[in-house]
Structure formats: structure tokens, C-alpha cells
Amino acid sequence: MRLIDLSVPINEDTPIYPGDPKTEIKPNGVMDTDGYEDHFVCVGTHVGTHVDAPRHMIKDGKSLDQITPDNFAGRGIVIDVRNGFSLEKVKAADIKEGDIVLFYTGMSHRYHQSAYYDAYPAITEEIAGYLVEKKIKMVGVDMCSVDHEPFKVHKIFLKEQILIIENLTNLEALIGREFKIYAFPIKLQIDGAPARVIAEILG
Amino acid sequence: MRLIDLSVPINEDTPIYPGDPKTEIKPNGVMDTDGYEDHFVCVGTHVGTHVDAPRHMIKDGKSLDQITPDNFAGRGIVIDVRNGFSLEKVKAADIKEGDIVLFYTGMSHRYHQSAYYDAYPAITEEIAGYLVEKKIKMVGVDMCSVDHEPFKVHKIFLKEQILIIENLTNLEALIGREFKIYAFPIKLQIDGAPARVIAEILG
């Protein structure tokens, strides 16, 4: 298998969405005294590479554990939008029902700059509506969010049970490839969770 | 795809290995006042279904982020050891290099009983040595641990970069099946992490 990791590492320096709680990682067991090493890790549910469940933005929406595993894996499509989002580019991609559509904006290259949180592009409502019609499974971005306040695009997707993956990285490695996506969040029973997102290159 | 979730949910009632820190899940954003929902989640690195990196028991061993993604996916083999671990049963399974070997002990059915932590069977050192020779990728159990103090079996596996998956569930669904395992831990740079573990049934 040729697997590519699309996930950022999670540590105390992992950038945090403004207003979200800071990551804390503290030792619990220590090798020299306990003979083993373990840690206590405190994170916001939307830290690093993560999946949004409907409940994140839709009142009484489904929590992550209410989504079947089939929703977390599928054929991947990457769309290069480094020059901006446009419906034409999205229509030109051969999107099929059940696909996982990733947008490569290039923002991941600015992950540790303030621009990452204050100067990122947004998926348009028109594009979101088109992807809903196409019945995709998930949408993913190499940005901190798919849109800005008041988060209309978030709500368009989540209302239709299309899960959102944010803070992806390495999307450039997928350009021109056929691949599958596995975007498996840990099984929290709430609004979202950190996920390990891996692409399997098929050709 | 036919995917089966082998992961337990993580909440404040998820059983905790004796001595490990208790899970805390607190609201951060609240729908009615903030217009979105998110949480702050504090967990030990070995809570629920999780993966042990070499560093958990081997001084200066590899941390989880130093393991390539190919190590987290592969052909799965399940061995029914409800009547006890034996080398003969393991030898009878057609184990190949790179396999992910899961032991179905039945302990997951006692997940919320004290027995889960004080009366579980252990993989023998002989079996662990055989699996090392076979060059398997990962070993997984539906128990809180692969062995008891002083954790010799943990060390046999981790020293050889064979990762350990603990607190699996639903292994009975794999008996008699051909399947692949995806055991993707979140990308912490330490001794281990919660993981979503999914089986893909092939036949």
C-alpha cells in the first residue's frame, strides 16, 4: 500500500482556532521512575486535523459516534484552488456520489502564520450547494475552516450529513492521482474529534 | 465497502486502566449562546481503543509520529482464544509478514466489570516471540493490556517495533472472515494515542 499522511501532528504548539482551548500535554508515567511512559492530553474537539459532526453547527444534529464508519472512507478527489475557489473548477472534477472532495488551497504552507486564521479563502455557498447535489460523503480543506462567520457553508454541509475535515496537510501529493481517503476520527460522542486522515494512492 | 468498527466510544464513563488519569469532557462552545458546539477533552494516552508506540515501554523508543502510516494498516488475522492462549492456535493461523494479528479473548464482553482489569488472560512470551519471528506489523487484543506486570510481552513487541492495539471490541464479527485492518491513532508525538480501529471485510 502507498499511504500518505494528511494529518498534522498534535502538540502544545499546534495552532488553535481563535477562542478554542489551548492544547495541554502533561507526563503521567515517567520511564525512569515508573518503568513506562504515558501522558494526559487535553485538546479541543477541533484541534489539528479533525472531523466536524453535524452537531457542531446544527442544533440537535448527529454526534460523531452516530455516523457509520462507511462515511469516513471513500474515493478521494482533490481540486487545486490555489488560485481561488470557482464553481467551474469543481464542475470540471469528475465528482460522483459518495466521494470525499478535498480542496487544495495552499494555506497549509502558512500553517504557523497568523494568515492561517485571518486571511484564508472560503468555499462559496454555490459550490457547497453543488457538492450537496452530488451527494458527496465528506469535504476536506487544508485550512482552519471551510468558511467564515456566520458559517453558512458549514451549515449547508452539516445539515445534509456531509462531514467536514479541516486542517489537512500534504494535499499537493494527491494532485493528478487516483486515491482513497480514510478519515477516521476518534470515537467521541460529541460535536467532532481529532482524526488521523490517510490517503491510499491507487494510481 | 463493508466496514466494522472495532473501537469503543470515549466518554467520562470509559473504563480507565488503574492509575491512569480520568477522562474529562467539558463543553466549550454551547449552541444556544455561541451558535456552535465544541468541547475540551482530557484523556490519558492509553484510554479506550488505542495504540502503544515503542516509547510507552522502551526507553528512548520511537514515538507514535515516528511510525510510518503503512504500519497502521494491513491484512488482519483474528485468533479465537476464548478458551485460552496457546502457541498451537497461533501456529495454526496462516500468519504472514506484515499481518495485523488480533486475539479474541471475549474480555470485551466484560468491559464494564472489574474483571476487565483484574482477571484478564495474557499473551505468553512464547507466543510473542513467535509473532516477532513472523514479522507481524501490529498485535491487537479485546483486553486492557496484552499482559500483566512486569509487562515482558509488551516489551518483546515494542522492542521490535510491533505496535500494540488494546481495548478492541466487536472482534467476534471477524471470525471466519478475510479482512483488512486500519488502526489509525491520532498524531500525538508521544508514547501512544487513542485510535479509531476499523476492519474492512473482504470475504
JSON list of C-alpha atoms in Angstrom, two decimals, chain B residues 81-86 103-108 110 115-124 127 141-149 153-154 166:
[
{"chain": "B", "resi": 81, "resn": "VAL", "atom": "CA", "xyz": [-8.60, -17.61, 22.27]},
{"chain": "B", "resi": 82, "resn": "ARG", "atom": "CA", "xyz": [-11.76, -17.58, 24.38]},
{"chain": "B", "resi": 83, "resn": "ASN", "atom": "CA", "xyz": [-10.58, -20.92, 25.77]},
{"chain": "B", "resi": 84, "resn": "GLY", "atom": "CA", "xyz": [-7.08, -19.64, 26.47]},
{"chain": "B", "resi": 85, "resn": "PHE", "atom": "CA", "xyz": [-3.92, -18.58, 24.65]},
{"chain": "B", "resi": 86, "resn": "SER", "atom": "CA", "xyz": [-1.85, -21.38, 23.13]},
{"chain": "B", "resi": 103, "resn": "PHE", "atom": "CA", "xyz": [-6.74, -12.04, 19.68]},
{"chain": "B", "resi": 104, "resn": "TYR", "atom": "CA", "xyz": [-10.41, -12.51, 20.51]},
{"chain": "B", "resi": 105, "resn": "THR", "atom": "CA", "xyz": [-10.47, -13.36, 24.23]},
{"chain": "B", "resi": 106, "resn": "GLY", "atom": "CA", "xyz": [-14.08, -12.37, 24.89]},
{"chain": "B", "resi": 107, "resn": "MET", "atom": "CA", "xyz": [-12.96, -9.94, 27.63]},
{"chain": "B", "resi": 108, "resn": "SER", "atom": "CA", "xyz": [-14.66, -7.08, 25.74]},
{"chain": "B", "resi": 110, "resn": "ARG", "atom": "CA", "xyz": [-16.87, -7.77, 30.46]},
{"chain": "B", "resi": 115, "resn": "ALA", "atom": "CA", "xyz": [-12.75, -8.46, 35.91]},
{"chain": "B", "resi": 116, "resn": "TYR", "atom": "CA", "xyz": [-11.76, -6.46, 32.85]},
{"chain": "B", "resi": 117, "resn": "TYR", "atom": "CA", "xyz": [-8.81, -5.08, 34.80]},
{"chain": "B", "resi": 118, "resn": "ASP", "atom": "CA", "xyz": [-8.10, -7.77, 37.36]},
{"chain": "B", "resi": 119, "resn": "ALA", "atom": "CA", "xyz": [-8.88, -11.11, 35.72]},
{"chain": "B", "resi": 120, "resn": "TYR", "atom": "CA", "xyz": [-7.74, -10.97, 32.14]},
{"chain": "B", "resi": 121, "resn": "PRO", "atom": "CA", "xyz": [-5.56, -13.56, 30.35]},
{"chain": "B", "resi": 122, "resn": "ALA", "atom": "CA", "xyz": [-2.16, -12.64, 28.89]},
{"chain": "B", "resi": 123, "resn": "ILE", "atom": "CA", "xyz": [-0.31, -13.35, 25.68]},
{"chain": "B", "resi": 124, "resn": "THR", "atom": "CA", "xyz": [2.59, -15.68, 26.59]},
{"chain": "B", "resi": 127, "resn": "ILE", "atom": "CA", "xyz": [3.57, -16.56, 21.51]},
{"chain": "B", "resi": 141, "resn": "VAL", "atom": "CA", "xyz": [-6.49, -7.51, 21.90]},
{"chain": "B", "resi": 142, "resn": "ASP", "atom": "CA", "xyz": [-10.01, -7.00, 23.27]},
{"chain": "B", "resi": 143, "resn": "MET", "atom": "CA", "xyz": [-8.46, -6.54, 26.72]},
{"chain": "B", "resi": 144, "resn": "CYS", "atom": "CA", "xyz": [-6.96, -3.65, 28.67]},
{"chain": "B", "resi": 145, "resn": "SER", "atom": "CA", "xyz": [-3.44, -4.99, 28.11]},
{"chain": "B", "resi": 146, "resn": "VAL", "atom": "CA", "xyz": [-1.56, -7.76, 26.30]},
{"chain": "B", "resi": 147, "resn": "ASP", "atom": "CA", "xyz": [-0.02, -8.89, 29.61]},
{"chain": "B", "resi": 148, "resn": "HIS", "atom": "CA", "xyz": [0.47, -8.14, 33.30]},
{"chain": "B", "resi": 149, "resn": "GLU", "atom": "CA", "xyz": [3.30, -6.53, 35.26]},
{"chain": "B", "resi": 153, "resn": "VAL", "atom": "CA", "xyz": [5.24, -9.24, 26.46]},
{"chain": "B", "resi": 154, "resn": "HIS", "atom": "CA", "xyz": [4.70, -5.51, 25.89]},
{"chain": "B", "resi": 166, "resn": "GLU", "atom": "CA", "xyz": [-5.68, -2.50, 23.22]}
]
